[in-house]
Amino acid sequence: MAYQGEQKLDAVNSLKVKQAEGKSKDDENLEIAQQTRYNDGSVKLRNPNIELMDQDILYHLALGSGSHDLHEMFGDVKFVCMGGTPKRMESFAHFIMDEIGYKLPAGTQLQDISAFSYRYSMYKVGPVLSISHGMGVPSVGILLHELIKLMYHAKVKDPIFMRIGTCGGIGVEGGTVVITEDAYDGLLRNSYELAILGKIVHRPAVLDKRLVRELKSLATHDDPYDTITGKTMCTYDFYEGQGRLDGAFCEFSETDKMAYLEKLRDFGVVNIEMECTIFAALTHYAGIKAAIVCVTLLDRLKGDQVMAPKEVMNEWQQRPQILVSRLIKKHLAQMGHLKSLASTPSSIKSPRRFKLVQQESEAHE
């Protein structure tokens, strides 16, 4: 009898799951849009507390809603591009400036807007932000919270977020460009896990499928490398979490490692990195279209260490930037914005509050 009771309970639970799954994608998207967009398409936060604050200090960007005119500075942003290192994203800023024909006023140069934060680097090239996000889930999470709030304060309409990075391939040769279809954690769950007030919360790690298809369509036969789509696994670690044998600690054999990597390949995982779950989860929760484009530095089925020469790796890291630039140019052309533009200087509303923001950012280690 107890077993029959368990069967009935399982059946009820299964029905509830099916009913939840029965909600159409259109209904789900409409629900998210209502929570994350105002009628004019500008970003709406899922946090009513922000509206009640006299000033919202974005500590790790060295910006503030009271010290800076964020709408004047960032209101025209359409694309937010992120990558691990300051050098890579400064390089991308110069690259995209040439690609979209953006013109700086005579005698000026690109400036790191977040230089006083000493954490992230941010460059603005017309409608494009180029920002370094550091390494790993926590660093990306902090940045995304403040970037999403920046989009809100600047009244940005329908931005597109894209991560440009590097990764290890699974059965994929070095130099291959990978567009992430779905993001999975180390337990192969399609979600991001976070402890909030002592309780575990899971948020779906969902990326925009149309954006994936559009990016894939922009790869050409003339590209001297492959561009593929597939599942990406995110880990919290570069060594043990990725099954490497060359860390300071290793309590598994090469046989164990290869069995695990083969399991990942059988599941459809084509690459491993350390940011995709939180990037996908937070952008989805914010109702922001997002994509991840990475280049593989090696095939993990063949080894653990990156052996490619520096000049080869530098060229490989350009490949995701090229694909993302094609999408940006396509969208700007469709909007009639692909033309030479003049940049506007940063706007300081309150010098006193600007100084306060600098001090607050320096104090938050």
PDB file of C-alpha atoms in Angstrom, residues 100-256:
ATOM      1  CA  ILE A 100      31.916  50.275 -37.226  1.00  0.00           C
ATOM      2  CA  GLY A 101      33.711  53.427 -38.382  1.00  0.00           C
ATOM      3  CA  TYR A 102      33.431  55.183 -35.041  1.00  0.00           C
ATOM      4  CA  LYS A 103      35.369  58.461 -34.907  1.00  0.00           C
ATOM      5  CA  LEU A 104      36.787  60.013 -31.756  1.00  0.00           C
ATOM      6  CA  PRO A 105      37.029  63.818 -31.566  1.00  0.00           C
ATOM      7  CA  ALA A 106      40.439  65.142 -32.590  1.00  0.00           C
ATOM      8  CA  GLY A 107      42.998  65.010 -29.806  1.00  0.00           C
ATOM      9  CA  THR A 108      41.125  62.399 -27.752  1.00  0.00           C
ATOM     10  CA  GLN A 109      41.610  58.695 -27.148  1.00  0.00           C
ATOM     11  CA  LEU A 110      39.692  55.779 -25.663  1.00  0.00           C
ATOM     12  CA  GLN A 111      39.501  56.017 -21.883  1.00  0.00           C
ATOM     13  CA  ASP A 112      38.997  53.305 -19.283  1.00  0.00           C
ATOM     14  CA  ILE A 113      35.770  54.594 -17.735  1.00  0.00           C
ATOM     15  CA  SER A 114      36.126  52.332 -14.690  1.00  0.00           C
ATOM     16  CA  ALA A 115      39.834  52.977 -14.095  1.00  0.00           C
ATOM     17  CA  PHE A 116      39.207  54.229 -10.552  1.00  0.00           C
ATOM     18  CA  SER A 117      37.586  50.938  -9.572  1.00  0.00           C
ATOM     19  CA  TYR A 118      40.892  49.084 -10.076  1.00  0.00           C
ATOM     20  CA  ARG A 119      38.848  45.944 -10.789  1.00  0.00           C
ATOM     21  CA  TYR A 120      37.204  46.001 -14.197  1.00  0.00           C
ATOM     22  CA  SER A 121      38.117  47.963 -17.313  1.00  0.00           C
ATOM     23  CA  MET A 122      35.356  49.491 -19.430  1.00  0.00           C
ATOM     24  CA  TYR A 123      35.545  51.260 -22.773  1.00  0.00           C
ATOM     25  CA  LYS A 124      32.699  52.851 -24.709  1.00  0.00           C
ATOM     26  CA  VAL A 125      32.756  52.935 -28.492  1.00  0.00           C
ATOM     27  CA  GLY A 126      29.512  54.594 -29.525  1.00  0.00           C
ATOM     28  CA  PRO A 127      26.749  51.992 -29.017  1.00  0.00           C
ATOM     29  CA  VAL A 128      29.237  49.330 -27.862  1.00  0.00           C
ATOM     30  CA  LEU A 129      30.578  48.753 -24.353  1.00  0.00           C
ATOM     31  CA  SER A 130      33.727  46.643 -24.047  1.00  0.00           C
ATOM     32  CA  ILE A 131      34.325  45.413 -20.495  1.00  0.00           C
ATOM     33  CA  SER A 132      36.676  42.993 -18.769  1.00  0.00           C
ATOM     34  CA  HIS A 133      34.892  40.603 -16.395  1.00  0.00           C
ATOM     35  CA  GLY A 134      37.796  38.897 -14.676  1.00  0.00           C
ATOM     36  CA  MET A 135      37.975  35.151 -14.165  1.00  0.00           C
ATOM     37  CA  GLY A 136      35.270  32.822 -12.900  1.00  0.00           C
ATOM     38  CA  VAL A 137      31.661  32.878 -11.739  1.00  0.00           C
ATOM     39  CA  PRO A 138      31.914  35.294  -8.765  1.00  0.00           C
ATOM     40  CA  SER A 139      33.725  37.987 -10.742  1.00  0.00           C
ATOM     41  CA  VAL A 140      31.253  37.783 -13.636  1.00  0.00           C
ATOM     42  CA  GLY A 141      28.291  37.791 -11.249  1.00  0.00           C
ATOM     43  CA  ILE A 142      29.354  41.010  -9.531  1.00  0.00           C
ATOM     44  CA  LEU A 143      29.913  42.705 -12.865  1.00  0.00           C
ATOM     45  CA  LEU A 144      26.567  41.584 -14.287  1.00  0.00           C
ATOM     46  CA  HIS A 145      24.630  42.916 -11.293  1.00  0.00           C
ATOM     47  CA  GLU A 146      26.171  46.343 -11.784  1.00  0.00           C
ATOM     48  CA  LEU A 147      25.936  46.297 -15.583  1.00  0.00           C
ATOM     49  CA  ILE A 148      22.253  45.413 -15.470  1.00  0.00           C
ATOM     50  CA  LYS A 149      21.709  48.249 -12.986  1.00  0.00           C
ATOM     51  CA  LEU A 150      23.701  50.532 -15.287  1.00  0.00           C
ATOM     52  CA  MET A 151      21.370  49.616 -18.155  1.00  0.00           C
ATOM     53  CA  TYR A 152      18.423  50.537 -15.922  1.00  0.00           C
ATOM     54  CA  HIS A 153      19.810  53.902 -14.805  1.00  0.00           C
ATOM     55  CA  ALA A 154      20.834  54.760 -18.373  1.00  0.00           C
ATOM     56  CA  LYS A 155      17.368  53.805 -19.685  1.00  0.00           C
ATOM     57  CA  VAL A 156      18.959  51.541 -22.284  1.00  0.00           C
ATOM     58  CA  LYS A 157      16.464  49.824 -24.571  1.00  0.00           C
ATOM     59  CA  ASP A 158      16.779  46.131 -25.463  1.00  0.00           C
ATOM     60  CA  PRO A 159      20.554  45.697 -25.066  1.00  0.00           C
ATOM     61  CA  ILE A 160      22.391  42.592 -26.257  1.00  0.00           C
ATOM     62  CA  PHE A 161      25.065  41.108 -23.976  1.00  0.00           C
ATOM     63  CA  MET A 162      27.841  38.969 -25.452  1.00  0.00           C
ATOM     64  CA  ARG A 163      30.731  37.198 -23.781  1.00  0.00           C
ATOM     65  CA  ILE A 164      33.908  36.830 -25.856  1.00  0.00           C
ATOM     66  CA  GLY A 165      36.302  34.305 -24.358  1.00  0.00           C
ATOM     67  CA  THR A 166      38.622  31.332 -24.482  1.00  0.00           C
ATOM     68  CA  CYS A 167      37.931  27.742 -23.515  1.00  0.00           C
ATOM     69  CA  GLY A 168      39.104  24.158 -23.692  1.00  0.00           C
ATOM     70  CA  GLY A 169      37.553  21.993 -26.382  1.00  0.00           C
ATOM     71  CA  ILE A 170      36.136  18.478 -25.975  1.00  0.00           C
ATOM     72  CA  GLY A 171      36.940  16.627 -29.188  1.00  0.00           C
ATOM     73  CA  VAL A 172      37.400  20.017 -30.839  1.00  0.00           C
ATOM     74  CA  GLU A 173      40.695  21.262 -32.255  1.00  0.00           C
ATOM     75  CA  GLY A 174      42.370  24.413 -30.966  1.00  0.00           C
ATOM     76  CA  GLY A 175      41.318  27.547 -32.827  1.00  0.00           C
ATOM     77  CA  THR A 176      37.695  26.437 -33.274  1.00  0.00           C
ATOM     78  CA  VAL A 177      35.045  29.071 -32.543  1.00  0.00           C
ATOM     79  CA  VAL A 178      32.252  27.765 -30.294  1.00  0.00           C
ATOM     80  CA  ILE A 179      28.864  29.455 -29.907  1.00  0.00           C
ATOM     81  CA  THR A 180      27.205  28.183 -26.737  1.00  0.00           C
ATOM     82  CA  GLU A 181      23.717  26.722 -27.183  1.00  0.00           C
ATOM     83  CA  ASP A 182      23.154  25.706 -23.554  1.00  0.00           C
ATOM     84  CA  ALA A 183      25.172  26.240 -20.373  1.00  0.00           C
ATOM     85  CA  TYR A 184      25.696  23.426 -17.850  1.00  0.00           C
ATOM     86  CA  ASP A 185      27.432  23.228 -14.498  1.00  0.00           C
ATOM     87  CA  GLY A 186      29.884  20.538 -13.360  1.00  0.00           C
ATOM     88  CA  LEU A 187      26.979  18.221 -12.508  1.00  0.00           C
ATOM     89  CA  LEU A 188      25.521  18.755 -15.995  1.00  0.00           C
ATOM     90  CA  ARG A 189      22.599  20.807 -14.716  1.00  0.00           C
ATOM     91  CA  ASN A 190      21.292  23.492 -17.049  1.00  0.00           C
ATOM     92  CA  SER A 191      21.160  26.040 -14.242  1.00  0.00           C
ATOM     93  CA  TYR A 192      23.137  28.297 -11.934  1.00  0.00           C
ATOM     94  CA  GLU A 193      23.131  27.481  -8.213  1.00  0.00           C
ATOM     95  CA  LEU A 194      23.405  30.180  -5.540  1.00  0.00           C
ATOM     96  CA  ALA A 195      22.896  30.207  -1.765  1.00  0.00           C
ATOM     97  CA  ILE A 196      20.660  33.178  -0.827  1.00  0.00           C
ATOM     98  CA  LEU A 197      19.863  33.750   2.864  1.00  0.00           C
ATOM     99  CA  GLY A 198      20.906  30.186   3.634  1.00  0.00           C
ATOM    100  CA  LYS A 199      18.725  28.627   0.931  1.00  0.00           C
ATOM    101  CA  ILE A 200      19.818  27.129  -2.387  1.00  0.00           C
ATOM    102  CA  VAL A 201      18.324  28.882  -5.407  1.00  0.00           C
ATOM    103  CA  HIS A 202      18.573  27.543  -8.970  1.00  0.00           C
ATOM    104  CA  ARG A 203      18.126  29.856 -11.934  1.00  0.00           C
ATOM    105  CA  PRO A 204      17.836  28.509 -15.494  1.00  0.00           C
ATOM    106  CA  ALA A 205      21.000  29.097 -17.532  1.00  0.00           C
ATOM    107  CA  VAL A 206      19.246  30.075 -20.770  1.00  0.00           C
ATOM    108  CA  LEU A 207      20.741  31.836 -23.778  1.00  0.00           C
ATOM    109  CA  ASP A 208      18.878  33.379 -26.708  1.00  0.00           C
ATOM    110  CA  LYS A 209      18.450  30.680 -29.369  1.00  0.00           C
ATOM    111  CA  ARG A 210      17.787  33.154 -32.160  1.00  0.00           C
ATOM    112  CA  LEU A 211      21.010  34.950 -31.337  1.00  0.00           C
ATOM    113  CA  VAL A 212      22.859  31.623 -31.473  1.00  0.00           C
ATOM    114  CA  ARG A 213      21.452  30.889 -34.930  1.00  0.00           C
ATOM    115  CA  GLU A 214      22.161  34.405 -36.142  1.00  0.00           C
ATOM    116  CA  LEU A 215      25.778  34.264 -35.001  1.00  0.00           C
ATOM    117  CA  LYS A 216      26.231  30.860 -36.632  1.00  0.00           C
ATOM    118  CA  SER A 217      24.834  32.212 -39.900  1.00  0.00           C
ATOM    119  CA  LEU A 218      27.499  34.936 -39.902  1.00  0.00           C
ATOM    120  CA  ALA A 219      30.336  32.404 -40.085  1.00  0.00           C
ATOM    121  CA  THR A 220      31.523  32.135 -43.692  1.00  0.00           C
ATOM    122  CA  HIS A 221      33.140  29.443 -45.824  1.00  0.00           C
ATOM    123  CA  ASP A 222      36.065  31.808 -46.285  1.00  0.00           C
ATOM    124  CA  ASP A 223      36.906  31.678 -42.572  1.00  0.00           C
ATOM    125  CA  PRO A 224      40.066  29.545 -42.202  1.00  0.00           C
ATOM    126  CA  TYR A 225      38.615  27.821 -39.135  1.00  0.00           C
ATOM    127  CA  ASP A 226      35.453  26.046 -38.013  1.00  0.00           C
ATOM    128  CA  THR A 227      32.587  27.734 -36.178  1.00  0.00           C
ATOM    129  CA  ILE A 228      30.297  25.343 -34.312  1.00  0.00           C
ATOM    130  CA  THR A 229      27.472  25.409 -31.775  1.00  0.00           C
ATOM    131  CA  GLY A 230      27.086  23.117 -28.788  1.00  0.00           C
ATOM    132  CA  LYS A 231      26.758  22.689 -25.060  1.00  0.00           C
ATOM    133  CA  THR A 232      29.239  24.399 -22.760  1.00  0.00           C
ATOM    134  CA  MET A 233      30.172  23.238 -19.267  1.00  0.00           C
ATOM    135  CA  CYS A 234      31.074  25.759 -16.579  1.00  0.00           C
ATOM    136  CA  THR A 235      33.358  24.892 -13.670  1.00  0.00           C
ATOM    137  CA  TYR A 236      34.418  26.801 -10.556  1.00  0.00           C
ATOM    138  CA  ASP A 237      38.037  25.835 -11.080  1.00  0.00           C
ATOM    139  CA  PHE A 238      40.684  25.633 -13.807  1.00  0.00           C
ATOM    140  CA  TYR A 239      42.397  22.488 -12.524  1.00  0.00           C
ATOM    141  CA  GLU A 240      40.537  19.784 -10.551  1.00  0.00           C
ATOM    142  CA  GLY A 241      37.099  21.011 -11.626  1.00  0.00           C
ATOM    143  CA  GLN A 242      38.091  20.561 -15.257  1.00  0.00           C
ATOM    144  CA  GLY A 243      39.691  17.171 -14.710  1.00  0.00           C
ATOM    145  CA  ARG A 244      43.243  18.371 -15.201  1.00  0.00           C
ATOM    146  CA  LEU A 245      46.168  16.243 -14.069  1.00  0.00           C
ATOM    147  CA  ASP A 246      48.596  19.172 -13.738  1.00  0.00           C
ATOM    148  CA  GLY A 247      47.233  21.101 -10.743  1.00  0.00           C
ATOM    149  CA  ALA A 248      48.796  21.330  -7.276  1.00  0.00           C
ATOM    150  CA  PHE A 249      46.457  18.495  -6.233  1.00  0.00           C
ATOM    151  CA  CYS A 250      45.123  15.513  -8.173  1.00  0.00           C
ATOM    152  CA  GLU A 251      43.324  12.523  -6.653  1.00  0.00           C
ATOM    153  CA  PHE A 252      42.179  10.836  -9.862  1.00  0.00           C
ATOM    154  CA  SER A 253      43.923   8.919 -12.615  1.00  0.00           C
ATOM    155  CA  GLU A 254      44.253   9.635 -16.303  1.00  0.00           C
ATOM    156  CA  THR A 255      41.761   6.810 -16.871  1.00  0.00           C
ATOM    157  CA  ASP A 256      39.257   8.580 -14.595  1.00  0.00           C
TER     158      ASP A 256
END
